[in-house]
Structure formats: C-alpha cells, structure tokens
Amino acid sequence: MTPKLVIVGTVALDDVTTPFGTVNRALGGSAFYGAIAASYWTSVGIVAVVGEDYPEEGRQLLSARGIDIRGLDSSAEKTFAWTGEYSYDLNTAITRETRLNCLLSFNPKVVEHYPSPETLFLANIDPEIQGRILDQLKNRPRLVALDTMNYWIESKKDSLLKVLRRTDLLTINESEARMLTGEYNLVRAADAIRKMGPKIVVLKKGEHGALVFYEGGIFSSPAMPLEIVKDPTGAGDSFAGGLLGYLTRHGKVSPEFLRQAAIVGSAMASFCVSDFGVAGTKDLSMDQISLRTGEFLDLTSFNRIDPGDRRL
Amino acid sequence: MTPKLVIVGTVALDDVTTPFGTVNRALGGSAFYGAIAASYWTSVGIVAVVGEDYPEEGRQLLSARGIDIRGLDSSAEKTFAWTGEYSYDLNTAITRETRLNCLLSFNPKVVEHYPSPETLFLANIDPEIQGRILDQLKNRPRLVALDTMNYWIESKKDSLLKVLRRTDLLTINESEARMLTGEYNLVRAADAIRKMGPKIVVLKKGEHGALVFYEGGIFSSPAMPLEIVKDPTGAGDSFAGGLLGYLTRHGKVSPEFLRQAAIVGSAMASFCVSDFGVAGTKDLSMDQISLRTGEFLDLTSFNRIDPGDRRL
C-alpha cells in the first residue's frame, strides 16, 4: 500500500555544535526529520539514499515510527554528511563541511515504491530532479509541496520556476522568498510567488514563527517561546512534516485545516529544537502534542476588541 | 482635571529618509507618537519640552486629538532634532545626527500639571530623571510603565535598576532585553527582568510583533503583514501608546485586557508604519481601528486541535 504522504529528501549524518553541546553523526536529513514529525498524523513513506556507513539504528527508528522505508536506497558510497555550527543566537547555521557522498548519484525512485501518494513533499533537492519526479507519476498527488534553498534559486532558477508551476504549496524562508522574487516586502513576495504557481506559500521565519499565505487570507503562526533551545537543526523540516502530515490526514486543504496544520508544524518544530537531532521528536505521545498545541492556542488567543466600548 | 494617562518623553522634529521618501522636520518624538496613539482610548497628557522653532501645527495636532499639553514646556533653545535613515530592510534606523538642543535642560514637571495620573508612562529618558519623577508624585499611579534604551543600560545601569524596582510594566526591545540581563534566551531574559521589578515585560520585536510576559502567561502579538511600509519611525511609541491607552481605559490589568492591549498597540503600530510621521495615526476613525483589530483576530485565530481525532 502506498503511504498517504511521501517525502523525497535527504537522510544524513550530522555533526552539530551549538552552545549547548556537540553531537557527532547524529541521525538527520530533511526527509528524516520531516517523516518523523509527519508520522504522528498520517502514513508516511520516504524516498532517500543512505550509504554503507549508515547505522541500522536509523532504519530502526523510522520503522518504529511506522515509516515506510521501501524508498530508502542503499549506496556503496558514504552517507551524506553535514557539519554545522550555531553560535549563541542559534539563528543561522554556519556550514563547516558538506560531504554529498552518495547524494551525488541520488536518483529518487518514487513511482516504483509508492505509485500514488496523496501528498508528495519534494524537500530541498535539485529542481530538475523535483521536476522529473513529477513527470514519473501517473496520478498527480492531491497536494504537491516543495521546499528549496538559495543555492537552487541562484543556480537553477529556470528549472525551479518550471517545477513551481506544478506545485501547490511552497515552504520557503524569508531571505529565500526575497531572493526568488526580488521583493523585499514579504506580503508582495508571497503574492509574487503565488503567481508563480503555488497557491499556498508558507514563509518560515525561524524563531519568529511562520506566515501562511493562501487565497483570501494570511495566517500568522507564532514560534513557542522556549526556555531551552538546544539545537535548531531540522526545525524547518519538522515544521513541514507536521504541517503536511496534518493536511494529509484531513485529505483536504481548507483555511481551517491550513491554520491548524501550521500550528501542528510549529509544535513539532518546538519539540525538535528542544533537544539535539530527533531526540525531541521521536518519542512523543499524543498527549504531549495535544498539550503543546493547546499552549499555542493560549499563546495567541485574545477576545475580540470593541473600540465602541470606549470609557473615558 | 488630570488626564488618566500621562506620558513623559520627547517631542521632536525628525528628518527621516526611507527607501520610499524623505521628510524634513516631521512632527515626532516618543511622547508625541505615544500620546496620539493613546488618545483614541483614554484622556492623555504629555510632559515634554519643545524649542522656539517648534511649529504651531504640532501643538494644534495634539490639541485636536484632545491631548492635554499643559505639561509641554517651551524653551528658548531649538527643538530636539533627530536625523535618521532606514535602508531597504526598514528594520534598523541609522542615526545620522542627534541634536539634543532643549532636551539638555529638560526638567520634567509632572506633579505640577498632573498631580495624580492613573497611568504614568516614563518613555525613554535618563533613568535618574525617571526616578525623580516618581519621587515627586504623592499618589503612586495605578500603573507605572517605563521604556529605556541601550544607552542607559550601558551608562546608567544602577539608576535604571533602581527605577525598574518601582515599575509595573517595561517595554523593551529584544537586543536591549538581552543587554540588560545577559540572557540570550528571551524567556529567561523576561524572567530575569520580572525579578528586577516590572511584573509585566513587553518585548518588542519590530516586524515580528511583540511578546508579553506576565505572571502565569505569555502572549504572542503578531505584527500585521503589510504590503506598504513607508516609515517605521515611532512604531514602538505608537505600540506603547495604544497598549497603555487601552489598559488605562479599562482601569485594571488582567490577562484578558493585557492581551487585547497588546493587539491594540500592534494595530496602532501598523497604522504608524504605513505612512511617514504621524500621518498614519493622527486621523483614524474608530471604525478603521475596529477593522484593523478584527484583522489581527483573523490573522491569528485557529480552532483547537484534537490529535485524538487521528484518521489514517
């Protein structure tokens, strides 16, 4: 059976240093973080590649969360490895080293393993590959979501614009949205992106939350103010995984579900950053998640203001 | 009669350049912006000083909004003049010139004009002066609010800590909160500030909104995503004015009113940045304000999420 949500992306071994510690060869990657966050909400399959050095623990963790790993290729090369560091402000990762390794020959096979996903998330990879994946599929997924990065915006803009036309939802961070559109103002940048194809634009603002732009509305999803933030790695992927998992579970995109989905994404991101790697997201109970989304409601709720009720 | 809200601060003539234009000798200053924003909600008096070159238009504008200007001193010097510039990102003002002029001998007389305000807002001035103002008052105001800046945190920290102990509510921006406490994490910084005196800490995050920390809760107030932002000057003062005006009107501080007040402040700030100087805030109707606060509700609302309702 094809899982409802299929995520194409990276599975990585990360060396990460933050002011709160260092982890070596931590299980990571966009597909890995995204799939774990999404797995609380719907059936998930991943399409990625790992090398001969990939620890069995990684596959076990995915399977333990019920994630379909038929699409997880094995390569004779080494696993994609990222080394990064965060300084005190925890906002921007400084990449120390990127070893693409087995990613260099990554040829994602979606249709072979998962012929008809309801939702397809093309996480950040070469937009030409993203396009070829869409070409393969006989049935267009109900929802095609895409992520990208500054590198592709600079080096393969035409291919990116082509695949964007076939995309329903784009997750992108502030600076990338500005780079893609040439618009500094985020409202105008989101409008411009919506004209490129994706009817839903999710602008990620890191510790400041996210803005979701859709036909007829904007939703502002806050980030949870946390006393302990240990490692921001994977926060954006966990956000996207939670959001798309929730949308997939409901089988349709309405403003109501989209808003809830953004909060679910923010909740998953808040668990992610509270610990290194996937330690914060891999073993949650639905009670913990429910408590956290309730905290988001409390964080943002206020009663309607009636200025007519003016008492001088 | 003493106005309910008294604001001590600056009245200035600003030369401002943004990517969208330049204004010269625009009516500005913390007390000016704050009083105009607050005047929609309660009776307001200002304590400030202007020079011999101050245009009659400034006094007229304040009076037209029903603001008590008995506390507006006249000096034989020139009016405080600030020259600033914003680059494309509109986030950080670059100060080109600050001429203190008549501010150098500013000796705010609060009690003479307004013996018993309900709310006193000590906008950003020398903390020693802020302390002396509190010394003058026979009846402690129900709510004492304070603003400050990096300059005082660096140069007069002891005086600032003294006056903070007598403060109920502090408005402060992110970097200043970090500087004041030595805590990078904003939750811990707010906790540390609350231990210094003010039970309510309002962290201003500019285009990312504000976080309000109070006993037992945090409220995240978003900024309105606007297609047109012309001039951020005075946004923080308009925010504080709206917030304190609203709290004063209700005569008590509860989590409910505090949340609404932060939204009112955000609404006033959103009007402020949409035009140069006070052009965006000086002539609003209660209908326009009501529409805007309604937009904030729409921007942030979502229905409670029930993870138990899991449909795979």
PDB file of N, CA and C in Angstrom, chain A residues 52-137:
ATOM      1  N   GLU A  52      26.864   3.099   2.841  1.00  0.00           N
ATOM      2  CA  GLU A  52      27.175   1.826   3.514  1.00  0.00           C
ATOM      3  C   GLU A  52      27.471   2.021   4.998  1.00  0.00           C
ATOM      4  N   ASP A  53      27.778   3.267   5.384  1.00  0.00           N
ATOM      5  CA  ASP A  53      28.107   3.533   6.788  1.00  0.00           C
ATOM      6  C   ASP A  53      26.885   3.911   7.615  1.00  0.00           C
ATOM      7  N   TYR A  54      25.685   3.861   7.010  1.00  0.00           N
ATOM      8  CA  TYR A  54      24.500   4.328   7.746  1.00  0.00           C
ATOM      9  C   TYR A  54      24.141   3.350   8.853  1.00  0.00           C
ATOM     10  N   PRO A  55      23.981   3.819  10.057  1.00  0.00           N
ATOM     11  CA  PRO A  55      23.736   2.892  11.165  1.00  0.00           C
ATOM     12  C   PRO A  55      22.330   2.266  11.099  1.00  0.00           C
ATOM     13  N   GLU A  56      22.263   1.044  11.469  1.00  0.00           N
ATOM     14  CA  GLU A  56      20.999   0.315  11.488  1.00  0.00           C
ATOM     15  C   GLU A  56      19.952   1.029  12.339  1.00  0.00           C
ATOM     16  N   GLU A  57      20.444   1.717  13.353  1.00  0.00           N
ATOM     17  CA  GLU A  57      19.587   2.487  14.263  1.00  0.00           C
ATOM     18  C   GLU A  57      18.664   3.463  13.517  1.00  0.00           C
ATOM     19  N   GLY A  58      19.173   4.038  12.412  1.00  0.00           N
ATOM     20  CA  GLY A  58      18.375   4.996  11.649  1.00  0.00           C
ATOM     21  C   GLY A  58      17.154   4.345  11.029  1.00  0.00           C
ATOM     22  N   ARG A  59      17.396   3.208  10.360  1.00  0.00           N
ATOM     23  CA  ARG A  59      16.278   2.478   9.751  1.00  0.00           C
ATOM     24  C   ARG A  59      15.308   2.005  10.815  1.00  0.00           C
ATOM     25  N   GLN A  60      15.868   1.557  11.937  1.00  0.00           N
ATOM     26  CA  GLN A  60      15.000   1.062  13.022  1.00  0.00           C
ATOM     27  C   GLN A  60      14.103   2.162  13.556  1.00  0.00           C
ATOM     28  N   LEU A  61      14.699   3.337  13.698  1.00  0.00           N
ATOM     29  CA  LEU A  61      13.925   4.450  14.236  1.00  0.00           C
ATOM     30  C   LEU A  61      12.761   4.788  13.302  1.00  0.00           C
ATOM     31  N   LEU A  62      13.049   4.824  12.001  1.00  0.00           N
ATOM     32  CA  LEU A  62      11.991   5.114  11.033  1.00  0.00           C
ATOM     33  C   LEU A  62      10.907   4.030  11.091  1.00  0.00           C
ATOM     34  N   SER A  63      11.339   2.792  11.103  1.00  0.00           N
ATOM     35  CA  SER A  63      10.360   1.707  11.139  1.00  0.00           C
ATOM     36  C   SER A  63       9.543   1.730  12.425  1.00  0.00           C
ATOM     37  N   ALA A  64      10.207   2.047  13.530  1.00  0.00           N
ATOM     38  CA  ALA A  64       9.500   2.105  14.812  1.00  0.00           C
ATOM     39  C   ALA A  64       8.381   3.148  14.774  1.00  0.00           C
ATOM     40  N   ARG A  65       8.567   4.158  13.983  1.00  0.00           N
ATOM     41  CA  ARG A  65       7.522   5.176  13.861  1.00  0.00           C
ATOM     42  C   ARG A  65       6.551   4.842  12.720  1.00  0.00           C
ATOM     43  N   GLY A  66       6.656   3.639  12.207  1.00  0.00           N
ATOM     44  CA  GLY A  66       5.716   3.190  11.180  1.00  0.00           C
ATOM     45  C   GLY A  66       5.971   3.789   9.808  1.00  0.00           C
ATOM     46  N   ILE A  67       7.179   4.312   9.619  1.00  0.00           N
ATOM     47  CA  ILE A  67       7.501   4.959   8.344  1.00  0.00           C
ATOM     48  C   ILE A  67       7.961   3.929   7.327  1.00  0.00           C
ATOM     49  N   ASP A  68       7.390   4.017   6.150  1.00  0.00           N
ATOM     50  CA  ASP A  68       7.704   3.090   5.066  1.00  0.00           C
ATOM     51  C   ASP A  68       9.076   3.448   4.506  1.00  0.00           C
ATOM     52  N   ILE A  69      10.018   2.473   4.532  1.00  0.00           N
ATOM     53  CA  ILE A  69      11.372   2.770   4.052  1.00  0.00           C
ATOM     54  C   ILE A  69      11.714   1.970   2.784  1.00  0.00           C
ATOM     55  N   ARG A  70      10.666   1.519   2.100  1.00  0.00           N
ATOM     56  CA  ARG A  70      10.949   0.835   0.835  1.00  0.00           C
ATOM     57  C   ARG A  70      11.670   1.755  -0.145  1.00  0.00           C
ATOM     58  N   GLY A  71      11.429   3.063  -0.005  1.00  0.00           N
ATOM     59  CA  GLY A  71      12.074   4.033  -0.902  1.00  0.00           C
ATOM     60  C   GLY A  71      13.435   4.512  -0.430  1.00  0.00           C
ATOM     61  N   LEU A  72      13.933   3.877   0.625  1.00  0.00           N
ATOM     62  CA  LEU A  72      15.249   4.293   1.136  1.00  0.00           C
ATOM     63  C   LEU A  72      16.339   3.450   0.472  1.00  0.00           C
ATOM     64  N   ASP A  73      16.970   4.008  -0.535  1.00  0.00           N
ATOM     65  CA  ASP A  73      18.017   3.302  -1.282  1.00  0.00           C
ATOM     66  C   ASP A  73      19.294   3.152  -0.460  1.00  0.00           C
ATOM     67  N   SER A  74      20.036   2.100  -0.803  1.00  0.00           N
ATOM     68  CA  SER A  74      21.365   1.929  -0.199  1.00  0.00           C
ATOM     69  C   SER A  74      22.416   2.135  -1.269  1.00  0.00           C
ATOM     70  N   SER A  75      23.447   2.831  -0.901  1.00  0.00           N
ATOM     71  CA  SER A  75      24.528   3.097  -1.838  1.00  0.00           C
ATOM     72  C   SER A  75      25.827   2.535  -1.278  1.00  0.00           C
ATOM     73  N   ALA A  76      26.775   2.269  -2.181  1.00  0.00           N
ATOM     74  CA  ALA A  76      28.076   1.794  -1.731  1.00  0.00           C
ATOM     75  C   ALA A  76      28.958   2.943  -1.250  1.00  0.00           C
ATOM     76  N   GLU A  77      28.527   4.161  -1.531  1.00  0.00           N
ATOM     77  CA  GLU A  77      29.263   5.336  -1.046  1.00  0.00           C
ATOM     78  C   GLU A  77      28.961   5.560   0.432  1.00  0.00           C
ATOM     79  N   LYS A  78      29.511   6.659   0.932  1.00  0.00           N
ATOM     80  CA  LYS A  78      29.199   7.037   2.317  1.00  0.00           C
ATOM     81  C   LYS A  78      27.901   7.862   2.336  1.00  0.00           C
ATOM     82  N   THR A  79      27.308   7.929   3.498  1.00  0.00           N
ATOM     83  CA  THR A  79      26.076   8.713   3.679  1.00  0.00           C
ATOM     84  C   THR A  79      26.388  10.207   3.616  1.00  0.00           C
ATOM     85  N   PHE A  80      25.460  10.949   3.081  1.00  0.00           N
ATOM     86  CA  PHE A  80      25.535  12.412   3.067  1.00  0.00           C
ATOM     87  C   PHE A  80      25.816  12.911   4.499  1.00  0.00           C
ATOM     88  N   ALA A  81      26.842  13.764   4.607  1.00  0.00           N
ATOM     89  CA  ALA A  81      27.247  14.198   5.953  1.00  0.00           C
ATOM     90  C   ALA A  81      27.373  15.716   5.998  1.00  0.00           C
ATOM     91  N   TRP A  82      26.716  16.300   6.958  1.00  0.00           N
ATOM     92  CA  TRP A  82      26.739  17.761   7.121  1.00  0.00           C
ATOM     93  C   TRP A  82      27.367  18.103   8.470  1.00  0.00           C
ATOM     94  N   THR A  83      28.291  19.052   8.428  1.00  0.00           N
ATOM     95  CA  THR A  83      28.887  19.529   9.674  1.00  0.00           C
ATOM     96  C   THR A  83      28.549  21.001   9.826  1.00  0.00           C
ATOM     97  N   GLY A  84      27.891  21.335  10.905  1.00  0.00           N
ATOM     98  CA  GLY A  84      27.465  22.721  11.083  1.00  0.00           C
ATOM     99  C   GLY A  84      27.584  23.167  12.519  1.00  0.00           C
ATOM    100  N   GLU A  85      27.529  24.475  12.653  1.00  0.00           N
ATOM    101  CA  GLU A  85      27.720  25.062  13.975  1.00  0.00           C
ATOM    102  C   GLU A  85      26.764  26.229  14.132  1.00  0.00           C
ATOM    103  N   TYR A  86      26.229  26.371  15.312  1.00  0.00           N
ATOM    104  CA  TYR A  86      25.381  27.518  15.621  1.00  0.00           C
ATOM    105  C   TYR A  86      26.061  28.326  16.707  1.00  0.00           C
ATOM    106  N   SER A  87      26.084  29.626  16.523  1.00  0.00           N
ATOM    107  CA  SER A  87      26.635  30.449  17.592  1.00  0.00           C
ATOM    108  C   SER A  87      25.515  30.748  18.579  1.00  0.00           C
ATOM    109  N   TYR A  88      25.816  31.636  19.485  1.00  0.00           N
ATOM    110  CA  TYR A  88      24.956  31.894  20.625  1.00  0.00           C
ATOM    111  C   TYR A  88      23.523  32.227  20.228  1.00  0.00           C
ATOM    112  N   ASP A  89      23.342  32.886  19.090  1.00  0.00           N
ATOM    113  CA  ASP A  89      21.975  33.314  18.745  1.00  0.00           C
ATOM    114  C   ASP A  89      21.144  32.193  18.131  1.00  0.00           C
ATOM    115  N   LEU A  90      21.743  31.080  17.794  1.00  0.00           N
ATOM    116  CA  LEU A  90      21.047  29.877  17.332  1.00  0.00           C
ATOM    117  C   LEU A  90      20.202  30.103  16.094  1.00  0.00           C
ATOM    118  N   ASN A  91      20.396  31.234  15.425  1.00  0.00           N
ATOM    119  CA  ASN A  91      19.533  31.535  14.280  1.00  0.00           C
ATOM    120  C   ASN A  91      20.081  30.987  12.970  1.00  0.00           C
ATOM    121  N   THR A  92      21.354  31.227  12.734  1.00  0.00           N
ATOM    122  CA  THR A  92      21.905  30.870  11.438  1.00  0.00           C
ATOM    123  C   THR A  92      22.957  29.789  11.594  1.00  0.00           C
ATOM    124  N   ALA A  93      22.777  28.734  10.846  1.00  0.00           N
ATOM    125  CA  ALA A  93      23.769  27.668  10.859  1.00  0.00           C
ATOM    126  C   ALA A  93      24.972  28.095  10.038  1.00  0.00           C
ATOM    127  N   ILE A  94      26.140  27.866  10.585  1.00  0.00           N
ATOM    128  CA  ILE A  94      27.360  28.044   9.808  1.00  0.00           C
ATOM    129  C   ILE A  94      27.777  26.655   9.339  1.00  0.00           C
ATOM    130  N   THR A  95      27.741  26.455   8.021  1.00  0.00           N
ATOM    131  CA  THR A  95      28.123  25.150   7.487  1.00  0.00           C
ATOM    132  C   THR A  95      29.636  25.035   7.482  1.00  0.00           C
ATOM    133  N   ARG A  96      30.150  24.042   8.190  1.00  0.00           N
ATOM    134  CA  ARG A  96      31.602  23.828   8.219  1.00  0.00           C
ATOM    135  C   ARG A  96      32.029  22.891   7.105  1.00  0.00           C
ATOM    136  N   GLU A  97      31.186  21.939   6.786  1.00  0.00           N
ATOM    137  CA  GLU A  97      31.555  20.981   5.751  1.00  0.00           C
ATOM    138  C   GLU A  97      30.295  20.284   5.240  1.00  0.00           C
ATOM    139  N   THR A  98      30.239  20.083   3.948  1.00  0.00           N
ATOM    140  CA  THR A  98      29.149  19.322   3.350  1.00  0.00           C
ATOM    141  C   THR A  98      29.775  18.243   2.493  1.00  0.00           C
ATOM    142  N   ARG A  99      29.599  17.001   2.883  1.00  0.00           N
ATOM    143  CA  ARG A  99      30.082  15.903   2.043  1.00  0.00           C
ATOM    144  C   ARG A  99      28.871  15.228   1.404  1.00  0.00           C
ATOM    145  N   LEU A 100      28.672  15.478   0.117  1.00  0.00           N
ATOM    146  CA  LEU A 100      27.466  14.969  -0.548  1.00  0.00           C
ATOM    147  C   LEU A 100      27.481  13.448  -0.608  1.00  0.00           C
ATOM    148  N   ASN A 101      28.665  12.874  -0.831  1.00  0.00           N
ATOM    149  CA  ASN A 101      28.818  11.409  -0.860  1.00  0.00           C
ATOM    150  C   ASN A 101      27.765  10.755  -1.749  1.00  0.00           C
ATOM    151  N   CYS A 102      26.953   9.874  -1.194  1.00  0.00           N
ATOM    152  CA  CYS A 102      26.005   9.106  -2.009  1.00  0.00           C
ATOM    153  C   CYS A 102      24.914   9.968  -2.633  1.00  0.00           C
ATOM    154  N   LEU A 103      24.762  11.204  -2.148  1.00  0.00           N
ATOM    155  CA  LEU A 103      23.746  12.092  -2.732  1.00  0.00           C
ATOM    156  C   LEU A 103      24.081  12.445  -4.174  1.00  0.00           C
ATOM    157  N   LEU A 104      25.386  12.394  -4.504  1.00  0.00           N
ATOM    158  CA  LEU A 104      25.833  12.798  -5.836  1.00  0.00           C
ATOM    159  C   LEU A 104      25.161  11.987  -6.937  1.00  0.00           C
ATOM    160  N   SER A 105      24.900  10.728  -6.648  1.00  0.00           N
ATOM    161  CA  SER A 105      24.271   9.895  -7.679  1.00  0.00           C
ATOM    162  C   SER A 105      22.829   9.537  -7.297  1.00  0.00           C
ATOM    163  N   PHE A 106      22.227  10.347  -6.454  1.00  0.00           N
ATOM    164  CA  PHE A 106      20.856  10.083  -5.981  1.00  0.00           C
ATOM    165  C   PHE A 106      19.873  10.220  -7.144  1.00  0.00           C
ATOM    166  N   ASN A 107      19.144   9.159  -7.374  1.00  0.00           N
ATOM    167  CA  ASN A 107      18.155   9.159  -8.452  1.00  0.00           C
ATOM    168  C   ASN A 107      16.835   8.687  -7.851  1.00  0.00           C
ATOM    169  N   PRO A 108      16.089   9.593  -7.295  1.00  0.00           N
ATOM    170  CA  PRO A 108      14.927   9.210  -6.484  1.00  0.00           C
ATOM    171  C   PRO A 108      13.888   8.429  -7.286  1.00  0.00           C
ATOM    172  N   LYS A 109      13.530   7.282  -6.765  1.00  0.00           N
ATOM    173  CA  LYS A 109      12.508   6.456  -7.410  1.00  0.00           C
ATOM    174  C   LYS A 109      11.238   6.504  -6.558  1.00  0.00           C
ATOM    175  N   VAL A 110      10.338   7.334  -6.991  1.00  0.00           N
ATOM    176  CA  VAL A 110       9.107   7.487  -6.225  1.00  0.00           C
ATOM    177  C   VAL A 110       8.079   6.480  -6.694  1.00  0.00           C
ATOM    178  N   VAL A 111       7.837   6.477  -8.016  1.00  0.00           N
ATOM    179  CA  VAL A 111       6.708   5.729  -8.543  1.00  0.00           C
ATOM    180  C   VAL A 111       6.875   4.216  -8.338  1.00  0.00           C
ATOM    181  N   GLU A 112       8.119   3.728  -8.366  1.00  0.00           N
ATOM    182  CA  GLU A 112       8.372   2.298  -8.186  1.00  0.00           C
ATOM    183  C   GLU A 112       7.860   1.809  -6.832  1.00  0.00           C
ATOM    184  N   HIS A 113       8.102   2.625  -5.808  1.00  0.00           N
ATOM    185  CA  HIS A 113       7.744   2.178  -4.462  1.00  0.00           C
ATOM    186  C   HIS A 113       6.365   2.672  -4.036  1.00  0.00           C
ATOM    187  N   TYR A 114       6.056   3.862  -4.454  1.00  0.00           N
ATOM    188  CA  TYR A 114       4.819   4.493  -3.980  1.00  0.00           C
ATOM    189  C   TYR A 114       4.091   5.086  -5.185  1.00  0.00           C
ATOM    190  N   PRO A 115       3.319   4.290  -5.908  1.00  0.00           N
ATOM    191  CA  PRO A 115       2.767   4.782  -7.177  1.00  0.00           C
ATOM    192  C   PRO A 115       1.793   5.957  -7.042  1.00  0.00           C
ATOM    193  N   SER A 116       1.056   6.040  -5.945  1.00  0.00           N
ATOM    194  CA  SER A 116       0.026   7.091  -5.922  1.00  0.00           C
ATOM    195  C   SER A 116      -0.142   7.741  -4.550  1.00  0.00           C
ATOM    196  N   PRO A 117       0.891   8.487  -4.117  1.00  0.00           N
ATOM    197  CA  PRO A 117       0.738   9.196  -2.843  1.00  0.00           C
ATOM    198  C   PRO A 117      -0.341  10.274  -2.946  1.00  0.00           C
ATOM    199  N   GLU A 118      -1.016  10.521  -1.838  1.00  0.00           N
ATOM    200  CA  GLU A 118      -1.982  11.628  -1.832  1.00  0.00           C
ATOM    201  C   GLU A 118      -1.250  12.963  -1.760  1.00  0.00           C
ATOM    202  N   THR A 119      -0.206  12.982  -0.916  1.00  0.00           N
ATOM    203  CA  THR A 119       0.615  14.186  -0.799  1.00  0.00           C
ATOM    204  C   THR A 119       2.057  13.818  -1.112  1.00  0.00           C
ATOM    205  N   LEU A 120       2.692  14.663  -1.908  1.00  0.00           N
ATOM    206  CA  LEU A 120       4.103  14.459  -2.220  1.00  0.00           C
ATOM    207  C   LEU A 120       4.864  15.683  -1.748  1.00  0.00           C
ATOM    208  N   PHE A 121       5.848  15.462  -0.900  1.00  0.00           N
ATOM    209  CA  PHE A 121       6.687  16.570  -0.443  1.00  0.00           C
ATOM    210  C   PHE A 121       8.070  16.426  -1.055  1.00  0.00           C
ATOM    211  N   LEU A 122       8.362  17.326  -1.971  1.00  0.00           N
ATOM    212  CA  LEU A 122       9.683  17.349  -2.593  1.00  0.00           C
ATOM    213  C   LEU A 122      10.545  18.297  -1.774  1.00  0.00           C
ATOM    214  N   ALA A 123      11.232  17.735  -0.798  1.00  0.00           N
ATOM    215  CA  ALA A 123      12.092  18.561   0.053  1.00  0.00           C
ATOM    216  C   ALA A 123      13.261  19.063  -0.791  1.00  0.00           C
ATOM    217  N   ASN A 124      14.041  19.923  -0.189  1.00  0.00           N
ATOM    218  CA  ASN A 124      15.107  20.640  -0.873  1.00  0.00           C
ATOM    219  C   ASN A 124      16.118  19.751  -1.606  1.00  0.00           C
ATOM    220  N   ILE A 125      15.927  19.598  -2.919  1.00  0.00           N
ATOM    221  CA  ILE A 125      16.930  18.960  -3.795  1.00  0.00           C
ATOM    222  C   ILE A 125      16.931  19.712  -5.128  1.00  0.00           C
ATOM    223  N   ASP A 126      17.757  19.304  -6.047  1.00  0.00           N
ATOM    224  CA  ASP A 126      17.844  19.896  -7.382  1.00  0.00           C
ATOM    225  C   ASP A 126      16.446  19.993  -8.025  1.00  0.00           C
ATOM    226  N   PRO A 127      16.027  21.184  -8.435  1.00  0.00           N
ATOM    227  CA  PRO A 127      14.689  21.338  -9.024  1.00  0.00           C
ATOM    228  C   PRO A 127      14.488  20.526 -10.310  1.00  0.00           C
ATOM    229  N   GLU A 128      15.565  20.188 -10.990  1.00  0.00           N
ATOM    230  CA  GLU A 128      15.420  19.326 -12.176  1.00  0.00           C
ATOM    231  C   GLU A 128      14.969  17.935 -11.760  1.00  0.00           C
ATOM    232  N   ILE A 129      15.544  17.454 -10.673  1.00  0.00           N
ATOM    233  CA  ILE A 129      15.122  16.138 -10.154  1.00  0.00           C
ATOM    234  C   ILE A 129      13.677  16.228  -9.657  1.00  0.00           C
ATOM    235  N   GLN A 130      13.349  17.329  -8.978  1.00  0.00           N
ATOM    236  CA  GLN A 130      11.972  17.507  -8.499  1.00  0.00           C
ATOM    237  C   GLN A 130      10.989  17.425  -9.674  1.00  0.00           C
ATOM    238  N   GLY A 131      11.372  18.054 -10.789  1.00  0.00           N
ATOM    239  CA  GLY A 131      10.511  18.027 -11.972  1.00  0.00           C
ATOM    240  C   GLY A 131      10.369  16.622 -12.541  1.00  0.00           C
ATOM    241  N   ARG A 132      11.501  15.890 -12.593  1.00  0.00           N
ATOM    242  CA  ARG A 132      11.455  14.534 -13.157  1.00  0.00           C
ATOM    243  C   ARG A 132      10.599  13.602 -12.304  1.00  0.00           C
ATOM    244  N   ILE A 133      10.592  13.841 -11.002  1.00  0.00           N
ATOM    245  CA  ILE A 133       9.745  13.015 -10.131  1.00  0.00           C
ATOM    246  C   ILE A 133       8.274  13.236 -10.482  1.00  0.00           C
ATOM    247  N   LEU A 134       7.898  14.469 -10.687  1.00  0.00           N
ATOM    248  CA  LEU A 134       6.505  14.753 -11.046  1.00  0.00           C
ATOM    249  C   LEU A 134       6.151  14.127 -12.399  1.00  0.00           C
ATOM    250  N   ASP A 135       7.144  14.139 -13.322  1.00  0.00           N
ATOM    251  CA  ASP A 135       6.905  13.533 -14.635  1.00  0.00           C
ATOM    252  C   ASP A 135       6.586  12.042 -14.524  1.00  0.00           C
ATOM    253  N   GLN A 136       7.245  11.378 -13.552  1.00  0.00           N
ATOM    254  CA  GLN A 136       7.083   9.924 -13.403  1.00  0.00           C
ATOM    255  C   GLN A 136       5.672   9.505 -12.991  1.00  0.00           C
ATOM    256  N   LEU A 137       5.029  10.347 -12.197  1.00  0.00           N
ATOM    257  CA  LEU A 137       3.785   9.934 -11.535  1.00  0.00           C
ATOM    258  C   LEU A 137       2.612   9.912 -12.503  1.00  0.00           C
TER     259      LEU A 137
END
